[in-house]
Coordinates of N, CA, C and O in Angstrom, one line a residue:
M1 N -18.1 45.4 61.0 CA -17.4 44.5 62.0 C -17.5 43.1 61.4 O -18.5 42.7 61.0
A2 N -16.4 42.4 61.5 CA -16.3 41.1 60.9 C -16.8 40.1 61.9 O -16.7 40.2 63.1
P3 N -17.5 39.0 61.4 CA -18.1 38.0 62.3 C -17.0 37.2 62.9 O -16.0 36.9 62.3
T4 N -17.2 36.8 64.2 CA -16.2 36.1 64.9 C -16.3 34.6 64.5 O -17.3 34.2 63.9
P5 N -15.2 33.8 64.7 CA -15.2 32.4 64.4 C -16.4 31.7 65.0 O -17.0 30.8 64.5
F6 N -16.7 32.1 66.2 CA -17.8 31.4 66.9 C -19.1 31.6 66.2 O -19.9 30.7 66.0
I7 N -19.4 32.9 65.7 CA -20.6 33.2 65.0 C -20.6 32.4 63.7 O -21.7 31.9 63.3
L8 N -19.5 32.3 63.0 CA -19.5 31.6 61.7 C -19.8 30.1 61.9 O -20.5 29.5 61.2
A9 N -19.2 29.5 63.0 CA -19.4 28.1 63.3 C -20.9 27.9 63.6 O -21.5 26.9 63.2
R10 N -21.5 28.8 64.4 CA -22.9 28.7 64.8 C -23.8 28.7 63.6 O -24.7 28.0 63.4
S11 N -23.5 29.7 62.6 CA -24.4 29.8 61.5 C -24.2 28.6 60.6 O -25.2 28.1 60.0
R12 N -23.0 28.0 60.5 CA -22.8 26.8 59.7 C -23.6 25.6 60.3 O -24.3 24.8 59.6
A13 N -23.6 25.5 61.6 CA -24.3 24.4 62.3 C -25.8 24.6 62.1 O -26.5 23.6 61.8
L14 N -26.3 25.8 62.2 CA -27.8 26.0 61.9 C -28.2 25.6 60.5 O -29.2 25.1 60.3
H15 N -27.3 26.0 59.6 CA -27.5 25.7 58.2 C -27.6 24.2 57.9 O -28.5 23.7 57.2
E16 N -26.6 23.5 58.5 CA -26.6 22.0 58.4 C -27.9 21.4 59.0 O -28.4 20.4 58.5
I17 N -28.3 21.9 60.1 CA -29.5 21.4 60.8 C -30.7 21.6 59.9 O -31.5 20.7 59.7
S18 N -30.8 22.8 59.3 CA -31.9 23.0 58.4 C -31.9 22.1 57.2 O -33.0 21.7 56.7
L19 N -30.7 21.8 56.7 CA -30.6 20.9 55.5 C -31.1 19.5 55.9 O -31.8 18.8 55.2
G20 N -30.6 19.1 57.1 CA -31.0 17.8 57.6 C -32.5 17.7 57.8 O -33.2 16.7 57.5
Y21 N -33.1 18.7 58.3 CA -34.6 18.7 58.5 C -35.3 18.7 57.2 O -36.3 17.9 57.0
R22 N -34.8 19.4 56.2 CA -35.5 19.3 54.9 C -35.3 17.9 54.3 O -36.3 17.4 53.6
A23 N -34.2 17.3 54.5 CA -34.0 15.9 54.0 C -35.0 15.0 54.6 O -35.5 14.1 54.0
I24 N -35.2 15.1 55.9 CA -36.1 14.3 56.6 C -37.5 14.4 56.1 O -38.2 13.5 55.9
L25 N -37.9 15.7 55.9 CA -39.3 15.9 55.4 C -39.5 15.4 54.0 O -40.5 14.9 53.6
S26 N -38.4 15.5 53.2 CA -38.6 15.1 51.8 C -38.7 13.6 51.7 O -39.2 13.1 50.7
H27 N -38.1 12.8 52.6 CA -38.2 11.4 52.5 C -39.4 10.8 53.3 O -39.5 9.6 53.4
N28 N -40.2 11.6 53.8 CA -41.4 11.2 54.5 C -41.0 10.1 55.6 O -41.6 9.1 55.7
L29 N -40.1 10.4 56.4 CA -39.7 9.5 57.4 C -40.7 9.4 58.5 O -40.7 8.4 59.3
F30 N -41.5 10.4 58.6 CA -42.5 10.3 59.7 C -43.7 9.5 59.3 O -44.5 9.1 60.1
D31 N -43.8 9.2 58.0 CA -44.9 8.3 57.5 C -44.4 6.9 57.8 O -43.2 6.6 57.7
N32 N -45.2 6.0 58.1 CA -44.8 4.6 58.3 C -44.7 3.8 57.1 O -44.8 2.6 57.1
K33 N -44.6 4.5 55.9 CA -44.6 3.8 54.6 C -43.2 3.7 54.2 O -42.5 4.8 54.0
P34 N -42.6 2.6 54.0 CA -41.2 2.5 53.5 C -41.2 3.0 52.0 O -42.1 2.7 51.3
D35 N -40.1 3.7 51.7 CA -39.9 4.1 50.3 C -39.7 2.8 49.4 O -38.9 1.9 49.8
K36 N -40.3 2.8 48.2 CA -40.1 1.7 47.3 C -39.1 2.1 46.3 O -39.1 3.2 45.7
P37 N -38.1 1.2 46.0 CA -37.2 1.5 44.9 C -37.9 1.5 43.6 O -39.0 0.9 43.4
P38 N -37.4 2.2 42.6 CA -38.0 2.2 41.3 C -38.1 0.8 40.7 O -37.3 -0.1 41.0
Q39 N -39.2 0.5 40.0 CA -39.5 -0.8 39.5 C -38.5 -1.1 38.3 O -38.5 -0.3 37.4
M40 N -37.7 -2.1 38.4 CA -36.7 -2.5 37.4 C -37.1 -3.9 36.9 O -36.8 -4.9 37.5
N41 N -37.8 -3.9 35.8 CA -38.2 -5.2 35.2 C -37.4 -5.4 34.0 O -36.5 -4.6 33.6
L42 N -37.5 -6.6 33.4 CA -36.7 -7.0 32.3 C -36.8 -6.1 31.1 O -35.9 -5.8 30.4
Q43 N -38.1 -5.6 30.8 CA -38.3 -4.8 29.7 C -37.6 -3.4 29.8 O -37.0 -2.9 28.9
N44 N -37.6 -2.9 31.1 CA -36.9 -1.6 31.3 C -35.4 -1.8 31.1 O -34.7 -0.9 30.5
L45 N -34.8 -2.9 31.6 CA -33.4 -3.1 31.5 C -33.0 -3.3 30.0 O -32.0 -2.8 29.5
Q46 N -33.9 -4.0 29.3 CA -33.6 -4.3 27.8 C -33.6 -2.9 27.1 O -32.8 -2.7 26.2
A47 N -34.6 -2.1 27.4 CA -34.7 -0.8 26.7 C -33.5 0.1 27.0 O -32.9 0.7 26.1
Q48 N -33.0 0.0 28.3 CA -31.8 0.8 28.6 C -30.6 0.3 27.9 O -29.7 1.0 27.4
L49 N -30.5 -1.1 27.8 CA -29.4 -1.7 27.1 C -29.4 -1.3 25.6 O -28.4 -1.0 25.0
N50 N -30.6 -1.3 25.0 CA -30.7 -0.9 23.6 C -30.3 0.5 23.4 O -29.6 0.9 22.4
Q51 N -30.7 1.4 24.3 CA -30.4 2.8 24.2 C -28.9 3.0 24.3 O -28.3 3.8 23.5
L52 N -28.2 2.3 25.2 CA -26.8 2.4 25.4 C -26.1 1.8 24.1 O -25.0 2.4 23.7
E53 N -26.6 0.8 23.5 CA -26.0 0.2 22.3 C -26.1 1.2 21.2 O -25.1 1.4 20.4
R54 N -27.2 1.9 21.0 CA -27.3 2.9 20.0 C -26.4 4.0 20.2 O -25.7 4.5 19.3
K55 N -26.2 4.4 21.4 CA -25.3 5.5 21.8 C -23.8 5.1 21.4 O -23.0 5.8 20.9
R56 N -23.5 3.8 21.8 CA -22.1 3.3 21.5 C -21.9 3.3 20.0 O -20.8 3.7 19.5
Q57 N -22.9 2.9 19.2 CA -22.7 2.9 17.7 C -22.6 4.3 17.2 O -21.8 4.5 16.3
Q58 N -23.3 5.2 17.7 CA -23.2 6.6 17.3 C -21.7 7.1 17.6 O -21.1 7.8 16.7
L59 N -21.2 6.8 18.8 CA -19.9 7.2 19.1 C -18.8 6.6 18.2 O -17.9 7.3 17.8
E60 N -19.0 5.3 17.9 CA -18.0 4.6 17.0 C -18.0 5.3 15.7 O -17.0 5.5 15.1
K61 N -19.2 5.6 15.2 CA -19.3 6.3 13.9 C -18.6 7.7 13.9 O -17.9 8.0 13.0
R62 N -18.8 8.4 15.0 CA -18.2 9.7 15.1 C -16.7 9.6 15.1 O -16.0 10.4 14.5
I63 N -16.2 8.5 15.8 CA -14.8 8.3 15.9 C -14.2 8.0 14.5 O -13.2 8.5 14.1
K64 N -14.9 7.1 13.8 CA -14.4 6.7 12.5 C -14.4 7.9 11.5 O -13.5 8.1 10.7
D65 N -15.5 8.7 11.6 CA -15.6 9.9 10.7 C -14.5 10.9 11.0 O -13.8 11.4 10.1
R66 N -14.2 11.1 12.3 CA -13.2 12.1 12.7 C -11.8 11.6 12.3 O -11.0 12.3 11.8
A67 N -11.6 10.3 12.5 CA -10.3 9.7 12.0 C -10.1 9.8 10.5 O -9.0 10.2 10.0
S68 N -11.2 9.6 9.8 CA -11.1 9.6 8.3 C -10.8 11.1 7.9 O -10.0 11.3 7.0
R69 N -11.4 12.0 8.5 CA -11.2 13.4 8.2 C -9.7 13.8 8.5 O -9.0 14.5 7.7
Q70 N -9.2 13.3 9.6 CA -7.8 13.6 10.0 C -6.8 13.0 9.0 O -5.9 13.6 8.7
Y71 N -7.1 11.7 8.7 CA -6.2 11.1 7.7 C -6.2 11.7 6.3 O -5.2 11.9 5.7
A72 N -7.4 12.2 5.9 CA -7.5 12.9 4.6 C -6.8 14.2 4.6 O -6.3 14.7 3.6
A73 N -6.7 14.8 5.8 CA -6.1 16.1 5.9 C -4.5 16.0 6.0 O -3.9 17.0 5.8
L74 N -4.0 14.9 6.3 CA -2.6 14.7 6.5 C -1.7 15.2 5.3 O -0.8 15.9 5.5
P75 N -2.1 14.8 4.1 CA -1.2 15.2 2.9 C -1.1 16.7 2.8 O 0.0 17.2 2.6
K76 N -2.2 17.4 3.0 CA -2.2 18.9 2.9 C -1.3 19.5 4.0 O -0.7 20.5 3.7
K77 N -1.3 18.9 5.1 CA -0.5 19.5 6.2 C 1.0 19.4 5.9 O 1.8 20.2 6.4
V78 N 1.4 18.5 5.1 CA 2.9 18.3 4.8 C 3.1 18.8 3.3 O 4.2 18.6 2.8
G79 N 2.2 19.4 2.7 CA 2.4 20.0 1.4 C 2.3 19.0 0.2 O 2.9 19.2 -0.8
L80 N 1.5 17.9 0.4 CA 1.3 17.0 -0.7 C -0.1 17.0 -1.2 O -1.0 17.5 -0.6
K81 N -0.3 16.4 -2.4 CA -1.6 16.5 -3.1 C -2.6 15.5 -2.5 O -3.8 15.8 -2.3
N82 N -2.1 14.2 -2.4 CA -3.1 13.2 -1.9 C -2.4 12.2 -1.0 O -1.2 12.2 -0.8
I83 N -3.1 11.2 -0.5 CA -2.6 10.2 0.4 C -1.6 9.3 -0.2 O -0.7 8.8 0.4
D84 N -1.8 9.0 -1.5 CA -0.8 8.2 -2.2 C 0.6 8.8 -2.2 O 1.6 8.1 -2.0
D85 N 0.7 10.1 -2.5 CA 1.9 10.8 -2.4 C 2.6 10.7 -1.1 O 3.8 10.6 -0.9
L86 N 1.7 10.9 0.0 CA 2.2 10.8 1.4 C 2.8 9.4 1.6 O 3.9 9.3 2.2
I87 N 2.1 8.4 1.2 CA 2.6 7.0 1.4 C 3.9 6.8 0.7 O 4.9 6.2 1.3
I88 N 4.0 7.3 -0.5 CA 5.3 7.1 -1.2 C 6.4 7.8 -0.5 O 7.5 7.3 -0.5
Q89 N 6.1 9.0 0.0 CA 7.2 9.8 0.7 C 7.6 9.1 2.0 O 8.7 9.2 2.4
L90 N 6.6 8.4 2.7 CA 6.9 7.7 3.9 C 7.5 6.3 3.8 O 8.0 5.7 4.7
L91 N 7.4 5.8 2.6 CA 7.9 4.4 2.3 C 9.3 4.1 2.7 O 9.6 3.1 3.4
P92 N 10.3 5.0 2.5 CA 11.6 4.7 3.0 C 11.7 4.5 4.5 O 12.7 3.9 5.0
Y93 N 10.8 5.0 5.3 CA 10.8 4.9 6.7 C 10.1 3.7 7.2 O 10.1 3.4 8.4
G94 N 9.4 3.0 6.4 CA 8.7 1.8 6.8 C 9.6 0.6 6.9 O 10.8 0.7 6.6
S95 N 9.0 -0.5 7.4 CA 9.8 -1.7 7.6 C 10.2 -2.3 6.3 O 9.5 -2.0 5.3
S96 N 11.2 -3.1 6.3 CA 11.6 -3.7 5.0 C 10.5 -4.6 4.4 O 10.3 -4.7 3.2
G97 N 9.8 -5.3 5.3 CA 8.7 -6.2 4.9 C 7.6 -5.4 4.2 O 7.1 -5.8 3.1
L98 N 7.3 -4.3 4.8 CA 6.2 -3.4 4.2 C 6.7 -2.8 2.8 O 6.0 -2.8 1.9
R99 N 8.0 -2.4 2.8 CA 8.5 -1.9 1.5 C 8.5 -2.9 0.4 O 8.1 -2.6 -0.7
S100 N 8.9 -4.1 0.8 CA 8.9 -5.2 -0.3 C 7.5 -5.5 -0.8 O 7.2 -5.7 -1.9
R101 N 6.5 -5.5 0.2 CA 5.1 -5.8 -0.2 C 4.6 -4.7 -1.1 O 3.9 -4.9 -2.1
L102 N 4.9 -3.4 -0.8 CA 4.4 -2.3 -1.6 C 5.1 -2.2 -2.9 O 4.5 -1.7 -3.9
N103 N 6.3 -2.6 -3.0 CA 7.1 -2.5 -4.2 C 6.8 -3.6 -5.2 O 7.1 -3.5 -6.4
Q104 N 6.1 -4.7 -4.8 CA 5.8 -5.8 -5.7 C 4.7 -5.2 -6.7 O 4.0 -4.3 -6.4
N105 N 4.7 -5.8 -7.9 CA 3.7 -5.4 -8.9 C 2.3 -5.6 -8.4 O 1.8 -6.7 -8.4
G106 N 1.6 -4.5 -8.2 CA 0.1 -4.6 -7.9 C -0.2 -5.2 -6.5 O -1.3 -5.4 -6.2
A107 N 0.8 -5.6 -5.7 CA 0.5 -6.2 -4.4 C 0.2 -5.1 -3.4 O 0.7 -4.0 -3.4
T108 N -0.7 -5.4 -2.5 CA -1.1 -4.5 -1.4 C -0.7 -5.2 -0.1 O -0.7 -6.4 -0.1
P109 N -0.5 -4.5 0.9 CA -0.2 -5.1 2.2 C -1.3 -6.1 2.6 O -2.5 -5.8 2.5
G110 N -0.9 -7.3 3.0 CA -1.9 -8.3 3.4 C -2.2 -9.3 2.3 O -3.0 -10.2 2.5
T111 N -1.8 -9.1 1.0 CA -2.1 -10.0 -0.1 C -0.9 -10.7 -0.6 O -0.9 -11.1 -1.8
T112 N 0.1 -10.9 0.2 CA 1.3 -11.6 -0.3 C 1.1 -13.1 -0.4 O 2.0 -13.7 -1.0
G113 N 0.1 -13.6 0.2 CA -0.1 -15.1 0.1 C 0.7 -15.9 1.2 O 0.7 -17.1 1.2
K114 N 1.5 -15.2 2.0 CA 2.2 -15.9 3.0 C 1.3 -16.3 4.1 O 0.3 -15.7 4.4
R115 N 1.7 -17.4 4.8 CA 0.8 -17.9 5.8 C 0.9 -17.1 7.1 O 2.0 -16.5 7.3
R116 N -0.1 -17.0 7.8 CA -0.1 -16.2 9.0 C 0.3 -17.1 10.2 O 0.4 -18.3 10.2
G117 N 0.6 -16.4 11.3 CA 1.0 -17.1 12.5 C 2.5 -17.3 12.5 O 3.3 -16.5 12.0
R118 N 2.9 -18.4 13.2 CA 4.3 -18.7 13.3 C 5.0 -19.0 12.0 O 4.4 -19.7 11.2
P119 N 6.1 -18.4 11.7 CA 6.7 -18.7 10.4 C 7.2 -20.1 10.2 O 7.4 -20.8 11.3
P120 N 7.2 -20.7 9.0 CA 7.7 -22.0 8.9 C 9.2 -22.2 9.3 O 9.9 -21.2 9.3
R121 N 9.6 -23.4 9.6 CA 10.9 -23.6 10.1 C 12.0 -23.3 9.0 O 13.0 -22.7 9.3
K122 N 11.7 -23.7 7.8 CA 12.6 -23.4 6.7 C 11.9 -22.6 5.7 O 10.9 -23.0 5.2
S123 N 12.5 -21.5 5.3 CA 11.9 -20.6 4.3 C 11.9 -21.3 2.9 O 12.9 -21.9 2.5
R124 N 10.8 -21.2 2.2 CA 10.7 -21.8 0.9 C 11.3 -20.9 -0.2 O 11.7 -21.4 -1.2
G125 N 11.5 -19.6 0.1 CA 12.1 -18.7 -0.9 C 11.3 -18.5 -2.1 O 10.1 -19.1 -2.3
T126 N 11.8 -17.8 -3.1 CA 11.2 -17.6 -4.4 C 11.4 -18.8 -5.3 O 12.5 -19.3 -5.4
R127 N 10.3 -19.2 -6.0 CA 10.4 -20.2 -6.9 C 10.6 -19.6 -8.3 O 9.8 -18.8 -8.7
Y128 N 11.6 -20.0 -9.0 CA 11.9 -19.5 -10.4 C 11.4 -20.5 -11.4 O 11.6 -21.7 -11.2
T129 N 10.9 -20.0 -12.5 CA 10.5 -20.9 -13.6 C 11.6 -21.6 -14.3 O 12.8 -21.1 -14.2
A130 N 11.3 -22.6 -15.0 CA 12.3 -23.3 -15.8 C 13.0 -22.4 -16.8 O 14.2 -22.6 -17.2
D131 N 12.2 -21.5 -17.4 CA 12.7 -20.6 -18.4 C 13.8 -19.7 -17.8 O 14.9 -19.5 -18.5
I132 N 13.6 -19.2 -16.6 CA 14.6 -18.3 -16.0 C 15.9 -19.2 -15.7 O 17.0 -18.7 -15.9
K133 N 15.7 -20.4 -15.1 CA 16.8 -21.2 -14.8 C 17.6 -21.6 -16.1 O 18.8 -21.6 -16.1
A134 N 16.9 -21.8 -17.2 CA 17.6 -22.2 -18.4 C 18.4 -21.0 -18.9 O 19.5 -21.1 -19.4
A135 N 17.8 -19.8 -18.8 CA 18.5 -18.6 -19.3 C 19.7 -18.3 -18.4 O 20.8 -17.9 -19.0
V136 N 19.6 -18.5 -17.1 CA 20.8 -18.4 -16.2 C 21.9 -19.4 -16.6 O 23.1 -19.1 -16.7
K137 N 21.4 -20.6 -16.8 CA 22.4 -21.7 -17.2 C 23.1 -21.4 -18.5 O 24.4 -21.5 -18.6
R138 N 22.4 -20.9 -19.5 CA 23.1 -20.5 -20.7 C 24.1 -19.3 -20.5 O 25.2 -19.4 -21.0
A139 N 23.7 -18.4 -19.7 CA 24.6 -17.2 -19.4 C 25.8 -17.7 -18.6 O 27.0 -17.2 -18.9
V140 N 25.7 -18.6 -17.7 CA 26.8 -19.1 -16.9 C 27.7 -19.9 -17.9 O 29.0 -19.8 -17.8
E141 N 27.2 -20.8 -18.7 CA 28.0 -21.6 -19.6 C 28.7 -20.7 -20.7 O 29.8 -21.0 -21.1
A142 N 28.0 -19.6 -21.1 CA 28.6 -18.8 -22.1 C 29.8 -18.0 -21.5 O 30.8 -17.8 -22.2
G143 N 29.8 -17.8 -20.2 CA 30.9 -17.0 -19.6 C 30.9 -15.6 -20.0 O 30.0 -15.1 -20.6
G144 N 31.9 -14.9 -19.5 CA 32.0 -13.4 -19.8 C 31.3 -12.5 -18.9 O 31.5 -11.3 -18.9
K145 N 30.5 -13.1 -18.0 CA 29.7 -12.3 -17.0 C 30.0 -12.9 -15.6 O 30.1 -14.1 -15.5
T146 N 30.0 -12.0 -14.6 CA 30.1 -12.5 -13.3 C 28.7 -13.0 -12.8 O 27.7 -12.7 -13.4
V147 N 28.7 -13.7 -11.7 CA 27.5 -14.2 -11.1 C 26.6 -13.0 -10.7 O 25.4 -13.0 -10.9
A148 N 27.3 -12.0 -10.2 CA 26.5 -10.8 -9.8 C 25.8 -10.1 -10.9 O 24.7 -9.6 -10.8
E149 N 26.5 -10.0 -12.1 CA 25.9 -9.4 -13.3 C 24.7 -10.3 -13.8 O 23.7 -9.7 -14.1
I150 N 24.9 -11.6 -13.8 CA 23.8 -12.5 -14.2 C 22.6 -12.3 -13.2 O 21.5 -12.3 -13.6
S151 N 22.9 -12.2 -11.9 CA 21.9 -12.0 -10.9 C 21.1 -10.7 -11.2 O 19.8 -10.7 -11.1
R152 N 21.8 -9.6 -11.5 CA 21.1 -8.4 -11.8 C 20.2 -8.5 -13.0 O 19.2 -7.9 -13.1
E153 N 20.7 -9.2 -14.0 CA 20.0 -9.3 -15.3 C 18.8 -10.2 -15.2 O 17.7 -9.8 -15.8
F154 N 18.8 -11.3 -14.5 CA 17.7 -12.2 -14.5 C 16.9 -12.2 -13.2 O 15.8 -12.8 -13.2
G155 N 17.4 -11.7 -12.1 CA 16.6 -11.6 -10.9 C 17.0 -12.5 -9.7 O 16.9 -12.1 -8.6
P156 N 17.4 -13.8 -9.9 CA 17.7 -14.6 -8.8 C 18.9 -14.1 -8.0 O 19.8 -13.5 -8.6
S157 N 19.0 -14.4 -6.8 CA 20.1 -13.9 -6.0 C 21.4 -14.6 -6.4 O 21.4 -15.7 -7.0
V158 N 22.5 -14.0 -6.0 CA 23.8 -14.6 -6.3 C 23.9 -16.0 -5.6 O 24.5 -16.9 -6.3
F159 N 23.4 -16.1 -4.4 CA 23.5 -17.4 -3.8 C 22.7 -18.5 -4.5 O 23.1 -19.6 -4.5
S160 N 21.5 -18.1 -5.0 CA 20.7 -19.1 -5.7 C 21.4 -19.5 -7.0 O 21.5 -20.7 -7.3
I161 N 22.1 -18.6 -7.7 CA 22.8 -19.0 -8.9 C 24.0 -19.9 -8.6 O 24.2 -20.9 -9.3
K162 N 24.7 -19.6 -7.5 CA 25.8 -20.5 -7.0 C 25.3 -21.9 -6.7 O 25.9 -22.9 -7.1
D163 N 24.2 -21.9 -6.0 CA 23.6 -23.3 -5.7 C 23.2 -24.0 -7.0 O 23.5 -25.2 -7.1
W164 N 22.6 -23.3 -8.0 CA 22.3 -24.0 -9.2 C 23.5 -24.4 -10.0 O 23.5 -25.5 -10.6
K165 N 24.6 -23.6 -9.9 CA 25.8 -24.1 -10.6 C 26.3 -25.4 -10.0 O 26.8 -26.2 -10.7
K166 N 26.2 -25.5 -8.7 CA 26.6 -26.8 -8.0 C 25.8 -27.9 -8.5 O 26.2 -29.0 -8.8
Q167 N 24.4 -27.7 -8.6 CA 23.5 -28.7 -9.0 C 23.8 -29.1 -10.5 O 23.7 -30.3 -10.8
W168 N 24.2 -28.2 -11.3 CA 24.4 -28.5 -12.7 C 25.8 -29.0 -13.0 O 26.2 -29.4 -14.1
G169 N 26.6 -29.0 -11.9 CA 28.0 -29.5 -12.1 C 28.9 -28.5 -12.8 O 29.9 -28.9 -13.5
L170 N 28.7 -27.2 -12.7 CA 29.4 -26.2 -13.4 C 30.5 -25.5 -12.5 O 31.0 -24.5 -12.9
T171 N 30.8 -26.1 -11.4 CA 31.7 -25.5 -10.5 C 33.0 -26.4 -10.4 O 32.9 -27.6 -10.7
R172 N 34.1 -25.7 -10.2 CA 35.4 -26.5 -10.1 C 35.7 -26.6 -8.6 O 35.5 -25.7 -7.9
S173 N 36.2 -27.7 -8.3 CA 36.6 -27.9 -6.9 C 37.9 -27.1 -6.6 O 38.8 -27.0 -7.5
R174 N 38.1 -26.7 -5.4 CA 39.3 -25.9 -5.0 C 40.4 -26.9 -4.8 O 40.3 -28.0 -4.4
K175 N 41.6 -26.4 -5.1 CA 42.8 -27.2 -4.9 C 43.2 -27.1 -3.4 O 43.1 -26.0 -2.8
K176 N 43.5 -28.2 -2.9 CA 43.9 -28.2 -1.4 C 45.3 -27.7 -1.3 O 46.2 -28.1 -2.1
K177 N 45.6 -27.0 -0.3 CA 46.9 -26.4 -0.1 C 47.8 -27.4 0.6 O 47.5 -28.1 1.4

């Protein structure tokens, strides 16, 4: 026979009363002695802080180790031998600034020498040596090549060469219509 709701409610109430009675006895409420909170002095607090700091350091080390293992496993997941091959494969998908930094001879990200923070108002651009400028001037004066061909051969942009031609007086003025 199943217990009725009244019997279930009564047994729950008796159980709660017994729990309350046990709680009263465990706190010694009948003694006239107030419970004292645990003693927290400066040394205890400092010891707890040191323990938490050690735990934080251990967790940081575990995070770094796990990340290192995950990064080291990436090339194998995509069928490459090492991390350098992975970076080379991902380079076309990187930003143009990153690609230019990585494509420079021996340069690594962060060693470009550019100033940090807000960019200057006017870009200073690439500085070319007097030897390169002289070679470009000789090629322009010799003729036979377009500015684009000279640019590909010596490195400066087409616009830089056009500006130099104006400085050197090697441009003709346009006829007015």
